[in-house]
Tab-separated table of C-alpha atoms in Angstrom:
chain	number	residue	atom	x	y	z
A	445	MET	CA	81.110	13.728	193.983
A	446	SER	CA	77.774	12.184	193.473
A	447	GLN	CA	76.219	11.937	189.919
A	448	GLN	CA	73.394	14.390	191.008
A	449	ALA	CA	75.961	17.093	192.258
A	450	SER	CA	77.974	16.472	189.062
A	451	ASP	CA	74.879	17.101	186.885
A	452	ILE	CA	73.909	20.279	188.829
A	453	LEU	CA	77.486	21.514	188.592
A	454	ILE	CA	77.535	20.964	184.725
A	455	THR	CA	74.198	22.719	184.436
A	456	ILE	CA	75.309	25.698	186.467
A	457	LEU	CA	78.716	26.037	184.843
A	458	GLY	CA	77.573	25.286	181.292
A	459	GLY	CA	74.426	27.481	181.506
A	460	SER	CA	76.326	30.366	183.097
A	461	ALA	CA	79.065	30.106	180.495
A	462	ILE	CA	76.571	30.166	177.683
A	463	LEU	CA	74.727	33.148	179.142
A	464	LEU	CA	77.981	35.072	179.720
A	465	PHE	CA	79.124	34.245	176.226
A	466	LEU	CA	75.842	35.656	174.891
A	467	GLY	CA	76.319	38.768	177.037
A	468	PHE	CA	79.862	39.297	175.740
A	469	THR	CA	78.723	38.706	172.119
A	470	LEU	CA	75.983	41.319	172.506
A	471	ILE	CA	78.460	43.894	173.776
A	472	PHE	CA	80.946	43.106	171.094
A	473	LEU	CA	78.393	43.191	168.321
A	474	ILE	CA	77.143	46.663	169.516
A	475	ILE	CA	80.577	48.050	169.594
A	476	VAL	CA	81.438	46.733	166.185
A	477	TYR	CA	78.093	47.855	164.805
A	478	ARG	CA	78.625	51.444	166.074
A	479	LYS	CA	82.215	51.532	164.630
A	480	LYS	CA	80.996	50.341	161.188
A	481	GLN	CA	78.280	52.933	161.257
A	482	GLN	CA	80.657	55.655	162.020
A	483	GLU	CA	83.105	54.523	159.291
A	484	PHE	CA	80.290	54.275	156.810
A	485	SER	CA	79.097	57.800	157.749
A	486	GLN	CA	82.617	59.233	157.473
A	487	GLN	CA	83.040	57.641	154.083
A	488	LYS	CA	79.645	58.983	152.933
A	489	THR	CA	80.520	62.474	154.028
A	490	LEU	CA	83.916	62.274	152.334
A	491	LEU	CA	82.389	61.009	149.057
A	492	GLU	CA	79.735	63.836	149.224
A	493	GLU	CA	82.399	66.442	149.846
A	494	ASN	CA	84.489	65.211	146.901
A	495	PHE	CA	81.434	65.136	144.665
A	496	LYS	CA	80.601	68.756	145.581
A	497	LYS	CA	84.259	69.729	144.976
A	498	GLU	CA	84.356	67.937	141.585
A	499	LEU	CA	80.999	69.591	140.691
A	500	MET	CA	82.359	73.071	141.504
A	501	GLN	CA	85.536	72.243	139.455
A	502	ALA	CA	83.380	71.119	136.474
A	503	GLN	CA	81.328	74.226	136.729
A	504	LEU	CA	84.448	76.372	136.705
A	505	GLU	CA	85.942	74.473	133.760
A	506	THR	CA	82.727	74.818	131.820
A	507	GLN	CA	82.722	78.543	132.449
A	508	GLU	CA	86.376	78.759	131.383
A	509	GLN	CA	85.696	76.821	128.216
A	510	THR	CA	82.623	79.010	127.543
A	511	PHE	CA	84.629	82.158	127.951
A	512	HIS	CA	87.277	80.803	125.526
A	513	SER	CA	84.684	79.890	122.962
A	514	LEU	CA	83.023	83.273	123.496
A	515	SER	CA	86.068	85.252	122.864
A	516	GLN	CA	86.646	83.168	119.606
A	517	GLU	CA	83.022	83.670	118.673
A	518	LEU	CA	83.240	87.435	119.204
A	519	HIS	CA	86.424	87.741	117.225
A	520	ASP	CA	85.755	85.393	114.335
A	521	ASN	CA	82.024	85.780	113.787
A	522	ILE	CA	80.271	88.820	115.315
A	523	GLY	CA	83.358	91.015	114.873
A	524	GLN	CA	83.552	90.001	111.165
A	525	VAL	CA	79.809	90.494	110.617
A	526	LEU	CA	79.849	93.920	112.149
A	527	SER	CA	82.945	94.974	110.305
A	528	LEU	CA	81.226	93.992	107.063
A	529	ALA	CA	78.086	95.949	108.059
A	530	LYS	CA	80.318	98.929	108.802
A	531	LEU	CA	81.932	98.555	105.432
A	532	ASN	CA	78.428	98.520	103.861
A	533	MET	CA	77.537	101.706	105.647
A	534	SER	CA	80.729	103.365	104.384
A	535	VAL	CA	79.968	102.317	100.836
A	536	ILE	CA	76.339	103.699	101.230
A	537	GLU	CA	77.850	107.028	102.478
A	538	LEU	CA	80.209	107.300	99.597
A	539	ASN	CA	77.700	106.566	97.049
A	540	SER	CA	76.436	109.954	95.818
A	541	LYS	CA	73.325	108.549	94.120
A	542	GLY	CA	71.963	107.543	97.478
A	543	PRO	CA	71.804	104.103	99.140
A	544	SER	CA	70.537	101.219	96.905
A	545	ASP	CA	67.853	98.876	98.392
A	546	GLU	CA	70.217	96.007	97.944
A	547	SER	CA	72.984	97.341	100.137
A	548	ILE	CA	70.467	98.453	102.788
A	549	SER	CA	68.905	94.934	102.979
A	550	GLN	CA	72.332	93.351	102.969
A	551	THR	CA	73.379	95.564	105.949
A	552	LYS	CA	70.069	94.728	107.721
A	553	SER	CA	70.653	90.982	107.163
A	554	LEU	CA	74.207	91.300	108.609
A	555	LEU	CA	72.958	93.285	111.648
A	556	ASN	CA	70.345	90.597	112.118
A	557	THR	CA	72.995	87.797	112.070
A	558	ALA	CA	75.042	89.837	114.621
A	559	ILE	CA	71.923	90.205	116.900
A	560	ASN	CA	71.103	86.496	116.692
A	561	ASP	CA	74.645	85.497	117.491
A	562	LEU	CA	74.657	87.968	120.429
A	563	ARG	CA	71.493	86.454	121.676
A	564	ASP	CA	73.167	83.015	121.587
A	565	ILE	CA	76.155	84.428	123.430
A	566	SER	CA	73.937	85.829	126.152
A	567	LYS	CA	72.472	82.431	126.617
A	568	THR	CA	75.925	80.912	126.841
A	569	LEU	CA	76.906	83.399	129.518
A	570	ASN	CA	74.246	82.155	131.858
A	571	THR	CA	76.173	79.753	134.113
A	572	ASP	CA	73.057	77.601	134.953
A	573	TYR	CA	72.410	77.060	131.231
A	574	VAL	CA	73.727	73.557	131.214
A	575	LYS	CA	71.908	72.605	134.462
A	576	GLU	CA	68.585	74.007	133.195
A	577	LYS	CA	68.680	72.851	129.621
A	578	ASP	CA	68.345	69.354	128.252
A	579	LEU	CA	71.655	67.530	127.630
A	580	ALA	CA	71.054	67.118	123.987
A	581	GLU	CA	70.395	70.886	123.659
A	582	SER	CA	73.634	71.750	125.433
A	583	ILE	CA	75.679	69.380	123.307
A	584	GLU	CA	74.092	70.697	120.175
A	585	ARG	CA	75.031	74.277	121.128
A	586	GLU	CA	78.546	73.063	121.667
A	587	LEU	CA	78.630	71.361	118.201
A	588	GLY	CA	77.086	74.496	116.731
A	589	MET	CA	80.113	76.511	117.893
A	590	LEU	CA	82.450	73.959	116.273
A	591	ARG	CA	80.439	74.116	112.948
A	592	ARG	CA	80.688	77.884	112.915
A	593	THR	CA	84.554	77.538	112.753
A	594	ARG	CA	84.025	75.885	109.413
A	595	LYS	CA	86.785	73.449	110.262
A	596	PHE	CA	84.533	70.635	111.363
A	597	GLU	CA	81.338	68.940	110.204
A	598	ALA	CA	79.557	68.108	113.438
A	599	GLN	CA	76.300	66.208	113.766
A	600	MET	CA	74.293	64.893	116.657
A	601	SER	CA	71.540	62.271	116.816
A	602	VAL	CA	69.254	61.159	119.638
A	603	LYS	CA	67.983	57.591	119.874
A	604	GLY	CA	65.256	56.189	122.212
A	605	ASN	CA	63.146	57.976	124.723
A	606	PRO	CA	65.130	60.562	126.756
A	607	PHE	CA	64.712	60.107	130.534
A	608	PHE	CA	65.511	62.492	133.388
A	609	LEU	CA	69.034	63.055	134.604
A	610	ALA	CA	69.713	64.933	137.781
A	611	PRO	CA	71.149	68.451	136.950
A	612	GLU	CA	74.505	67.630	138.726
A	613	ARG	CA	74.936	64.461	136.631
A	614	ARG	CA	73.924	66.343	133.517
A	615	LEU	CA	76.584	68.935	134.173
A	616	ILE	CA	79.319	66.260	134.700
A	617	LEU	CA	78.288	64.478	131.506
A	618	TYR	CA	78.275	67.738	129.585
A	619	ARG	CA	81.720	68.452	130.944
A	620	ILE	CA	83.058	65.015	129.776
A	621	VAL	CA	81.546	65.577	126.323
A	622	GLN	CA	83.088	69.136	126.208
A	623	GLU	CA	86.416	67.635	127.330
A	624	SER	CA	86.263	64.916	124.658
A	625	LEU	CA	85.427	67.553	121.960
A	626	ASN	CA	88.205	69.666	123.158
A	627	ASN	CA	90.651	66.659	122.790
A	628	ILE	CA	89.332	66.165	119.116
A	629	VAL	CA	89.915	69.836	118.290
A	630	LYS	CA	93.389	69.917	119.853
A	631	HIS	CA	94.807	66.535	118.992
A	632	ALA	CA	92.765	64.470	116.656
A	633	GLY	CA	93.115	66.355	113.355
A	634	ALA	CA	89.601	65.388	112.502
A	635	THR	CA	87.123	66.964	110.163
A	636	CYS	CA	84.003	65.044	111.064
A	637	ILE	CA	82.529	64.778	114.524
A	638	SER	CA	79.494	62.881	115.451
A	639	VAL	CA	77.741	62.595	118.825
A	640	THR	CA	75.034	59.956	119.476
A	641	LEU	CA	72.829	59.924	122.625
A	642	ASP	CA	71.289	56.476	122.850
A	643	TYR	CA	68.608	56.300	125.518
A	644	GLY	CA	68.102	52.653	126.303
A	645	ALA	CA	65.757	51.132	128.826
A	646	GLU	CA	68.433	50.777	131.470
A	647	ALA	CA	71.070	53.230	130.535
A	648	LEU	CA	72.053	56.218	128.348
A	649	THR	CA	75.061	55.779	126.112
A	650	ILE	CA	76.764	58.783	124.686
A	651	THR	CA	79.242	58.102	121.838
A	652	ILE	CA	81.540	60.759	120.391
A	653	THR	CA	83.201	59.694	117.184
A	654	ASP	CA	85.747	61.530	115.049
A	655	ASN	CA	87.518	60.693	111.776
A	656	GLY	CA	90.945	61.930	113.067
A	657	HIS	CA	94.284	60.081	112.889
A	658	GLY	CA	93.567	58.090	116.055
A	659	PHE	CA	96.059	56.630	118.443
A	660	ASP	CA	97.215	53.271	119.961
A	661	THR	CA	95.385	53.064	123.218
A	662	THR	CA	97.889	50.588	124.567
A	663	LEU	CA	100.951	52.798	123.956
A	664	THR	CA	99.652	56.205	124.469
A	665	PRO	CA	99.738	57.310	128.233
A	666	LYS	CA	96.595	58.903	129.554
A	667	GLY	CA	96.844	62.632	129.573
A	668	VAL	CA	95.137	64.959	132.083
A	669	GLY	CA	92.105	65.309	129.799
A	670	LEU	CA	91.526	61.538	129.593
A	671	LEU	CA	92.253	61.042	133.290
A	672	ASN	CA	89.755	63.791	134.021
A	673	ILE	CA	87.152	62.024	131.937
A	674	SER	CA	87.657	58.638	133.682
A	675	HIS	CA	87.657	60.262	137.154
A	676	ARG	CA	84.390	62.185	136.565
A	677	ALA	CA	82.748	59.243	134.884
A	678	ALA	CA	83.523	57.160	138.024
A	679	MET	CA	82.168	59.898	140.257
A	680	ILE	CA	78.644	59.676	138.648
A	681	GLU	CA	78.951	55.890	138.520
A	682	SER	CA	79.212	55.765	134.720
A	683	THR	CA	81.713	53.903	132.566
A	684	VAL	CA	83.895	55.239	129.814
A	685	THR	CA	85.242	53.193	126.891
A	686	ILE	CA	87.751	54.581	124.509
A	687	ASN	CA	88.264	52.745	121.191
A	688	SER	CA	90.862	54.018	118.762
A	689	ALA	CA	93.416	52.880	116.320
A	690	ILE	CA	96.079	54.567	114.140
A	691	ALA	CA	94.429	56.128	111.095
A	692	SER	CA	90.913	54.981	112.064
A	693	GLY	CA	89.619	57.760	114.252
A	694	THR	CA	88.527	57.613	117.855
A	695	SER	CA	85.349	56.738	119.658
A	696	VAL	CA	84.547	57.652	123.220
A	697	SER	CA	81.654	55.895	124.828
A	698	ILE	CA	80.104	56.967	128.160
A	699	LYS	CA	77.398	54.654	129.631
A	700	VAL	CA	75.276	56.036	132.590
A	701	ASP	CA	72.842	53.817	134.321
A	702	ARG	CA	69.273	55.093	134.620
A	703	LEU	CA	68.918	53.675	138.065
A	704	ASN	CA	71.519	55.839	139.531
A	705	ASN	CA	69.706	59.064	138.596
A	706	GLY	CA	68.507	59.604	142.207
A	707	ARG	CA	71.953	60.566	143.360
A	708	SER	CA	72.409	64.404	143.591
B	1317	MET	CA	86.640	34.009	200.345
B	1318	THR	CA	86.845	36.666	203.051
B	1319	GLN	CA	89.570	38.467	201.012
B	1320	LEU	CA	87.148	38.411	197.993
B	1321	TRP	CA	84.384	39.884	200.178
B	1322	TYR	CA	86.781	42.788	201.309
B	1323	LEU	CA	87.735	43.406	197.731
B	1324	TYR	CA	84.070	43.344	196.791
B	1325	ILE	CA	83.039	45.862	199.567
B	1326	PHE	CA	86.057	48.065	198.769
B	1327	LEU	CA	84.956	48.201	195.155
B	1328	ILE	CA	81.441	49.276	196.118
B	1329	GLY	CA	83.011	51.862	198.346
B	1330	CYS	CA	85.068	53.169	195.413
B	1331	ASN	CA	81.958	53.290	193.287
B	1332	LEU	CA	80.170	55.351	195.973
B	1333	ALA	CA	83.140	57.706	196.345
B	1334	ALA	CA	83.281	58.209	192.472
B	1335	GLY	CA	79.472	58.641	192.264
B	1336	PHE	CA	79.277	61.268	194.972
B	1337	LEU	CA	82.365	63.081	193.922
B	1338	ARG	CA	80.941	63.391	190.365
B	1339	TRP	CA	77.339	63.725	191.530
B	1340	ARG	CA	76.692	67.032	189.715
B	1341	LEU	CA	78.154	65.634	186.429
B	1342	LEU	CA	76.089	62.433	186.491
B	1343	SER	CA	72.967	61.928	184.484
B	1344	PRO	CA	69.769	61.264	186.494
B	1345	PRO	CA	69.764	57.430	185.805
B	1346	MET	CA	73.362	57.262	187.060
B	1347	LYS	CA	72.342	59.124	190.241
B	1348	ALA	CA	69.617	56.410	190.818
B	1349	LEU	CA	72.336	53.701	190.358
B	1350	CYS	CA	74.493	55.508	192.908
B	1351	LEU	CA	71.548	55.374	195.437
B	1352	LEU	CA	71.177	51.650	194.635
B	1353	LEU	CA	74.851	51.162	195.544
B	1354	CYS	CA	74.292	52.968	198.901
B	1355	TRP	CA	71.532	50.427	199.609
B	1356	GLY	CA	73.720	47.543	198.435
B	1357	PHE	CA	76.704	48.765	200.499
B	1358	THR	CA	74.535	48.869	203.681
B	1359	ILE	CA	72.928	45.513	203.096
B	1360	GLU	CA	76.159	43.748	202.368
B	1361	LEU	CA	77.619	45.079	205.605
B	1362	PHE	CA	74.623	43.931	207.624
B	1363	ARG	CA	74.582	40.502	205.871
B	1364	GLN	CA	78.200	39.886	206.680
B	1365	TYR	CA	77.756	40.481	210.429
B	1366	THR	CA	74.430	38.680	211.062
B	1367	ASP	CA	73.646	35.008	211.380
B	1368	LYS	CA	72.874	32.730	208.398
B	1369	ALA	CA	69.102	32.973	208.748
B	1370	THR	CA	68.918	36.678	208.897
B	1371	ALA	CA	71.333	36.924	206.115
B	1372	GLY	CA	69.029	34.818	203.969
B	1373	VAL	CA	66.030	37.168	204.681
B	1374	LEU	CA	68.246	40.194	203.963
B	1375	THR	CA	69.266	38.683	200.556
B	1376	HIS	CA	65.578	38.286	199.627
B	1377	LEU	CA	64.907	41.841	200.809
B	1378	ASN	CA	68.022	43.014	198.906
B	1379	LEU	CA	66.872	41.375	195.695
B	1380	ASN	CA	63.330	42.851	195.863
B	1381	VAL	CA	64.568	46.304	196.659
B	1382	GLU	CA	67.259	46.083	194.060
B	1383	LEU	CA	64.602	45.324	191.447
B	1384	LEU	CA	62.725	48.506	192.443
B	1385	PHE	CA	65.952	50.625	192.207
B	1386	GLN	CA	66.665	49.044	188.853
B	1387	PHE	CA	63.149	49.828	187.758
B	1388	ALA	CA	63.712	53.484	188.769
B	1389	TYR	CA	67.143	53.427	186.892
B	1390	TYR	CA	65.637	52.183	183.695
B	1391	TYR	CA	62.470	54.365	184.052
B	1392	LEU	CA	64.809	57.436	183.955
B	1393	LEU	CA	67.016	55.933	181.349
B	1394	LEU	CA	64.654	54.545	178.657
B	1395	ASP	CA	62.412	56.270	176.159
B	1396	LYS	CA	58.853	56.927	177.415
B	1397	LYS	CA	57.503	54.553	174.703
B	1398	LYS	CA	59.434	51.619	176.295
B	1399	ARG	CA	58.026	52.155	179.723
B	1400	GLY	CA	55.412	49.545	178.908
B	1401	PHE	CA	58.187	46.912	179.046
B	1402	LEU	CA	59.294	48.213	182.429
B	1403	TYR	CA	55.823	47.771	183.869
B	1404	ALA	CA	55.592	44.349	182.183
B	1405	GLY	CA	58.814	43.264	183.800
B	1406	LEU	CA	57.653	44.612	187.158
B	1407	THR	CA	54.325	42.696	186.824
B	1408	VAL	CA	56.027	39.448	185.690
B	1409	PHE	CA	58.428	39.737	188.799
B	1410	GLY	CA	55.537	40.419	191.204
B	1411	THR	CA	53.381	37.669	189.834
B	1412	ALA	CA	56.171	35.095	189.805
B	1413	LEU	CA	57.078	36.089	193.356
B	1414	PHE	CA	53.485	35.883	194.531
B	1415	VAL	CA	53.044	32.385	192.976
B	1416	THR	CA	56.300	31.148	194.540
B	1417	TRP	CA	55.218	32.504	197.977
B	1418	GLN	CA	51.802	30.857	197.484
B	1419	VAL	CA	53.425	27.463	196.668
B	1420	ASN	CA	55.977	27.823	199.508
B	1421	PRO	CA	54.888	30.257	202.350
B	1422	ASN	CA	58.322	29.831	203.870
B	1423	PHE	CA	60.016	31.022	200.714
B	1424	PHE	CA	61.279	34.332	202.257
B	1425	ARG	CA	62.749	32.542	205.249
B	1426	GLU	CA	64.610	29.961	203.068
B	1427	ARG	CA	67.944	30.217	201.341
B	1428	ASN	CA	66.191	29.593	197.983
B	1429	TYR	CA	66.749	32.659	195.847
B	1430	LEU	CA	64.287	32.206	192.978
B	1431	ASP	CA	63.655	35.854	193.151
B	1432	GLY	CA	67.304	36.331	191.888
B	1433	VAL	CA	66.217	34.386	188.860
B	1434	TYR	CA	63.229	36.690	188.256
B	1435	LEU	CA	65.333	39.660	188.798
B	1436	GLY	CA	67.855	38.350	186.260
B	1437	VAL	CA	65.128	37.863	183.656
B	1438	CYS	CA	63.662	41.376	184.114
B	1439	MET	CA	67.266	42.866	184.009
B	1440	THR	CA	68.161	41.020	180.820
B	1441	LEU	CA	64.913	42.318	179.160
B	1442	TRP	CA	65.571	45.898	180.260
B	1443	CYS	CA	69.256	45.735	179.265
B	1444	GLY	CA	68.343	44.507	175.835
B	1445	LEU	CA	65.948	47.432	175.540
B	1446	PHE	CA	68.706	49.872	176.533
B	1447	PHE	CA	71.090	48.452	173.923
B	1448	TYR	CA	68.389	48.537	171.333
B	1449	GLU	CA	67.919	52.242	172.106
B	1450	LEU	CA	71.616	52.776	172.094
B	1451	ILE	CA	72.200	51.605	168.553
B	1452	GLN	CA	69.688	54.077	167.321
B	1453	LYS	CA	71.424	57.102	168.916
B	1454	PRO	CA	73.237	59.624	166.770
B	1455	LEU	CA	76.580	58.581	165.509
B	1456	GLN	CA	78.389	61.338	167.288
B	1457	TYR	CA	77.106	59.936	170.610
B	1458	SER	CA	80.195	58.472	172.230
B	1459	LEU	CA	79.744	55.077	173.993
B	1460	LYS	CA	82.887	55.479	175.926
B	1461	SER	CA	81.555	58.699	177.626
B	1462	ASP	CA	78.163	57.151	178.294
B	1463	GLY	CA	78.208	55.797	181.814
B	1464	ASN	CA	75.005	53.935	181.092
B	1465	PHE	CA	76.718	51.922	178.456
B	1466	TRP	CA	79.383	50.717	180.901
B	1467	ALA	CA	76.767	50.102	183.648
B	1468	ASN	CA	74.623	47.954	181.269
B	1469	CYS	CA	77.681	46.062	180.085
B	1470	GLY	CA	78.092	45.095	183.728
B	1471	ASN	CA	74.332	44.266	183.980
B	1472	ILE	CA	74.232	42.128	180.868
B	1473	LEU	CA	77.169	40.084	182.126
B	1474	PHE	CA	76.226	39.887	185.794
B	1475	TYR	CA	72.430	39.146	185.769
B	1476	PRO	CA	72.200	36.424	183.146
B	1477	GLY	CA	75.508	34.963	184.457
B	1478	THR	CA	74.274	34.567	188.044
B	1479	MET	CA	70.719	33.505	187.206
B	1480	LEU	CA	71.619	29.790	187.429
B	1481	LEU	CA	73.649	30.358	190.557
B	1482	PHE	CA	70.634	31.862	192.313
B	1483	GLY	CA	68.294	29.259	190.991
B	1484	LEU	CA	70.173	26.068	191.723
B	1485	GLY	CA	72.463	27.361	194.596
B	1486	ASN	CA	70.176	26.187	197.373
B	1487	TYR	CA	69.790	22.762	195.843
B	1488	MET	CA	73.553	22.462	195.279
B	1489	GLU	CA	74.265	23.551	198.901
B	1490	HIS	CA	72.079	20.673	200.148
B	1491	ILE	CA	73.795	18.062	197.962
B	1492	ASN	CA	77.392	19.220	198.274
B	1493	SER	CA	78.106	22.142	200.543
B	1494	GLU	CA	81.815	22.250	199.738
B	1495	LEU	CA	81.403	22.415	196.040
B	1496	TRP	CA	78.808	25.175	196.528
B	1497	GLN	CA	81.444	27.221	198.495
B	1498	SER	CA	83.766	26.944	195.569
B	1499	LEU	CA	81.012	27.837	193.101
B	1500	LYS	CA	80.335	31.010	195.084
B	1501	SER	CA	83.621	32.304	193.849
B	1502	ILE	CA	82.011	32.578	190.387
B	1503	ASN	CA	79.377	34.831	191.943
B	1504	TYR	CA	82.129	37.010	193.547
B	1505	ALA	CA	83.955	37.170	190.192
B	1506	LEU	CA	80.796	38.295	188.394
B	1507	ASN	CA	80.071	40.818	191.169
B	1508	LEU	CA	83.643	42.195	190.890
B	1509	THR	CA	83.248	42.500	187.140
B	1510	LEU	CA	79.885	44.319	187.621
B	1511	TYR	CA	81.284	46.719	190.169
B	1512	ALA	CA	84.480	47.379	188.180
B	1513	LEU	CA	82.243	48.311	185.125
B	1514	TYR	CA	80.054	50.443	187.297
B	1515	LEU	CA	83.170	52.245	188.499
B	1516	VAL	CA	84.168	52.966	184.966
B	1517	ALA	CA	80.612	54.234	184.416
B	1518	PHE	CA	80.804	56.551	187.333
B	1519	CYS	CA	84.171	57.867	186.246
B	1520	ARG	CA	83.376	58.380	182.622
B	1521	ASP	CA	79.782	59.469	182.625
B	1522	ARG	CA	79.256	62.933	181.208
B	1523	LYS	CA	76.298	64.678	179.567
B	1524	GLN	CA	76.510	64.640	175.775
B	1525	ALA	CA	74.968	67.228	173.401
B	1526	ILE	CA	72.880	65.540	170.749
B	1527	PRO	CA	73.422	67.101	167.312
B	1528	ILE	CA	70.436	68.577	165.628
B	1529	SER	CA	71.274	67.747	161.921
B	1530	PRO	CA	68.927	64.974	160.849
B	1531	ARG	CA	71.485	63.728	158.206
B	1532	LEU	CA	73.665	62.409	161.077
B	1533	TYR	CA	71.032	60.229	162.497
B	1534	ILE	CA	70.865	56.606	161.701
B	1535	GLY	CA	68.189	55.805	159.264
B	1536	ALA	CA	67.481	59.476	158.535
């Protein structure tokens, strides 16, 4: 075979092979690209569905917790106040000299307290309350309920400039705080609770601290409550840190990035 | 080589049978492709049983008519906005062919198939446009059930793969005729691949409903 023929042969075979390879590569890349896109879309749909499901669950739990607090509030607070008002009325009835100004104003004051408390309860019954209200306001309301039991000293502080949080994320955060407070009430044996909302430039850090008997984080297995907290925190792309030691109280810290607020 | 030719013509026959049996189910571009195969089948039969000189002229005729059929195919297949590229391809082909004819007035009587190279360039461009359009289709759109995907897989392998054979074939035949005969088997292999993929296209093509939800579209 002449040199010329050999050159042409190499050109034809080499060139055709390169072009064929490019054709195969293009087809392969298109198939892989479509598959990846489909996988990504399926994952996205699944995540969205899970998020919605969790949101519903959080909403239901919030309602359940609210009803529980409500029944306590009605029994321990409003019920007591109204009973006292009724007792005052009976004393006024029995008093033959006629009602004194003092007992009438006392009864009025009791009825006013009952009315105010009922107003608070009607706000609580609104299921969209948490979504509509500021996070600090919702947490303060929760702490107010704890204070009214007279078993806890509860305080809250807000640092920095509050920024917008999507209602869904607000609800999940509120639910995490509610769950943490519930844990304190049930297990910590604490008398002082403090909640700090620290709005930084990049993130919001919520810290819930108590002066309870604490626990060894390495030895104590995570209960349903703590697992729920971790799971929900991961769902809104936030991180939870629990610091505790025996006889030194517990501190739960939730950090939410500001940049992730767009997710709904 | 004759056996390969019989296999080749049998495959085109199968394509035509599949195309006409599923005619009602085929999309308009696939119908245009079926008509192109009718033309191809006829010309291949004529070419086989005529002398070498006439076969050369028929090949030139086939390449030019094939471009027109392929133009019609992509005209029906691609989005209206991309029709400019179709006209551009047609203009480039026409101009290149005219220049070649001006340089060599005997071009259409010779066994020099530069028009096969021009056709390959146009087809590669149009195939690329189709694939670009394809990746933007909704995710629910199945590639397997899209006959045009299979047909274009065949096109993207056949046309660029045979471009050099068309371009340098005549020259190679003059230098070493025996070697050229063996190289022709590459052409047959690519032709068989093309028609095998066309057959899959005709068998699998079906109309697909496009979902309305904008969330499911890429980039939406």
